[in-house]
Short mmCIF file of C-alpha atoms in Angstrom, two decimals:
data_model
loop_
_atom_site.label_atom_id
_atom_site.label_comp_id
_atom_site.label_asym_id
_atom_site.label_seq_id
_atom_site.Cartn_x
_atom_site.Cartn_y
_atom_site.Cartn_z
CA UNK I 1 -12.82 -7.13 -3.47
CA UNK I 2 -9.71 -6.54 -2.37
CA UNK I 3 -9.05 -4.31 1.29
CA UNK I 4 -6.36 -2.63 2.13
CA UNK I 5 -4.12 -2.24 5.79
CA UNK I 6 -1.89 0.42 7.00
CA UNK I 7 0.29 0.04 9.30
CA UNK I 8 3.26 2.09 11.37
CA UNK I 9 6.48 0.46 12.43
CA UNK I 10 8.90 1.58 14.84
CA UNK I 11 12.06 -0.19 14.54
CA UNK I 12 13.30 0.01 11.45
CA UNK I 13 14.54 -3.13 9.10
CA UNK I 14 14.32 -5.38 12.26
CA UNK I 15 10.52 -4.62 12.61
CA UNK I 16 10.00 -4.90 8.75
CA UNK I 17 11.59 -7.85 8.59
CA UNK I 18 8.72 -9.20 12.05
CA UNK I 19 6.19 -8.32 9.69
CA UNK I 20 6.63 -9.62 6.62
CA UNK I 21 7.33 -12.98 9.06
CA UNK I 22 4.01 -12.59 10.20
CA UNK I 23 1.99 -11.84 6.74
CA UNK I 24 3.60 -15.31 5.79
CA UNK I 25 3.33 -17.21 8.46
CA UNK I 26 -0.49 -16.24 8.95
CA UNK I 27 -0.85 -17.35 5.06
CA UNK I 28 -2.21 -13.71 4.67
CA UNK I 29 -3.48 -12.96 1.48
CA UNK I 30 -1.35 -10.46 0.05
CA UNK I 31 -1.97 -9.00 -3.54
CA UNK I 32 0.43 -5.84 -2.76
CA UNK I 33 2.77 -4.78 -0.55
CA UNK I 34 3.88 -0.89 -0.41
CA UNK I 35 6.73 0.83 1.73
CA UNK I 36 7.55 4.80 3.04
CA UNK I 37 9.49 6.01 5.25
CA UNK I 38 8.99 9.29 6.86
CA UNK I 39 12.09 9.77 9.40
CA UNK I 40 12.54 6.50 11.99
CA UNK I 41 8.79 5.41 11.18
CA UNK I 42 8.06 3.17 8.26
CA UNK I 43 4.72 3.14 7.14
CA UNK I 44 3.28 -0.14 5.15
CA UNK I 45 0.33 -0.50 3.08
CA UNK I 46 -0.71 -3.80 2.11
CA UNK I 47 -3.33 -4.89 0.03
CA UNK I 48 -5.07 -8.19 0.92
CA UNK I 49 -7.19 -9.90 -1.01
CA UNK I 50 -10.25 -10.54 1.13
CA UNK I 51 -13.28 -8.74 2.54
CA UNK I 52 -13.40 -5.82 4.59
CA UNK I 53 -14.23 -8.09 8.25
CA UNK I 54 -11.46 -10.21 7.65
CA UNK I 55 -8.80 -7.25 6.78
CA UNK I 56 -10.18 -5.74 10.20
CA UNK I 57 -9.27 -9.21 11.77
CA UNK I 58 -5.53 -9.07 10.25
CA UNK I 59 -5.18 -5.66 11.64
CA UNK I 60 -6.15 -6.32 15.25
CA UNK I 61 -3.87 -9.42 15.01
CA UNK I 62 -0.78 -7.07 13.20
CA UNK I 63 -0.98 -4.32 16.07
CA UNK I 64 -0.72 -6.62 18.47
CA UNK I 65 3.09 -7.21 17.31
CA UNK I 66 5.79 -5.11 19.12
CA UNK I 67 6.88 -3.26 16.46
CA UNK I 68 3.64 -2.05 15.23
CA UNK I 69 2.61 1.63 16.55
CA UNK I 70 -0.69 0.84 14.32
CA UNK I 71 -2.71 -0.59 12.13
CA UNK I 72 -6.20 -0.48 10.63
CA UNK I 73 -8.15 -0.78 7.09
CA UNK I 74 -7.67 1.76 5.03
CA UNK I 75 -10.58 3.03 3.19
CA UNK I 76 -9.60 4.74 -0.10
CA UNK I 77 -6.23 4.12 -1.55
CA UNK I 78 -4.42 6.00 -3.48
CA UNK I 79 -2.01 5.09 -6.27
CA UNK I 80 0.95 7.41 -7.30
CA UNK I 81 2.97 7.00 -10.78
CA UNK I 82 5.76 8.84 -12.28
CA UNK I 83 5.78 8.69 -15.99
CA UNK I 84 7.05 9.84 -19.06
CA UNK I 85 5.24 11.57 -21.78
CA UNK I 86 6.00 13.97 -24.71
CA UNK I 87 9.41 13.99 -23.53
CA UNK I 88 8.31 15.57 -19.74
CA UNK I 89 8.07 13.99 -16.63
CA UNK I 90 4.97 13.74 -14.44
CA UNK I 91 3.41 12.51 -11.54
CA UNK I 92 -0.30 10.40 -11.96
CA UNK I 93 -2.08 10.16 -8.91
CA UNK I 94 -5.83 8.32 -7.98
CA UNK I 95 -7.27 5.68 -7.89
CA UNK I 96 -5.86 2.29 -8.94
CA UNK I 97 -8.37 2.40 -11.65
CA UNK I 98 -7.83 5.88 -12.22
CA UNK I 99 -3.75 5.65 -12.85
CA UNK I 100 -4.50 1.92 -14.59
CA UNK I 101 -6.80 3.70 -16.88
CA UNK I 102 -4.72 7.09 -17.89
CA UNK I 103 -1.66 5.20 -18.33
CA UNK I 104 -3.64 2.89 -21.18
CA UNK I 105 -5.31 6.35 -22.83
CA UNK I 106 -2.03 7.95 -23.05
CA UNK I 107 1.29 8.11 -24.93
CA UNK I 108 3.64 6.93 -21.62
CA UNK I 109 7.36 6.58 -22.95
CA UNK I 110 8.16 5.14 -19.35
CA UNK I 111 6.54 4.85 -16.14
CA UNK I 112 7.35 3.78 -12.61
CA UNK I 113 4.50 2.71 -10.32
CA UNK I 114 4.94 3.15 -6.89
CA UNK I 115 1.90 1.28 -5.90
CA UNK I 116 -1.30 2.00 -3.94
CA UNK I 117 -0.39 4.22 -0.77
CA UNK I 118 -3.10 4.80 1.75
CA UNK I 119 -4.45 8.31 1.41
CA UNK I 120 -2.99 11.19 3.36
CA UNK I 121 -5.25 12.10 5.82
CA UNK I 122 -8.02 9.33 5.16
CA UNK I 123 -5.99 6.43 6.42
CA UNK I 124 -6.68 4.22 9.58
CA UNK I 125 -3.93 5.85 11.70
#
């Protein structure tokens, strides 16, 4: 079962740039990778795909890195899709399951995924 991390860098493109470093040099297992940016801080969410102990391992090892403000398993993620349908645009939000799921039951002229997101309010930091 996959587990998810979230984790807040200060630093900008420098700091993303450190992490992703890390997640390959540490031969982490990542399945997904997700990026936001709210002002100077950018907040990642990566999916990993191992069990929960060893995602709590990763994360004590990530926010030991300079850049990191924090980082801990996420929980619940959330997944966020924009698509179109009947000619109107809309925004699909739930679980991975839940958004992989609508977009198969309905008519979806286009979509963009923006990926699982930890959930506001319910995340590790």
């Amino acid at each position: 079962m996959p587990s998810a991390l979230e984790i807040r860098l200060c630093g900008g493109l420098l700091a993303l740039n450190r992490l992703s470093m890390t997640l390959q040099n540490k031969r982490m297992p990542v399945e997904g990778l997700t990026l936001a940016r709210n002002g100077a801080e950018v907040r990642v969410t990566v999916v990993l795909d191992c069990e929960g102990e060893t995602a709590r391992r990763y994360a004590a090892l990530l926010s030991g890195l300079e850049d990191v403000s924090e980082a801990g398993v996420v929980a619940d993620l959330e997944e966020v899709a924009l698509v179109r349908a009947d000619g109107r645009c809309e925004a699909v939000s739930g679980s991975p399951e839940y958004v992989e799921r609508w977009l198969a039951e309905n008519e979806v002229e286009d979509a963009v995924r923006l990926g699982p997101v930890a959930r506001p309010g319910k995340g590790a930091c």
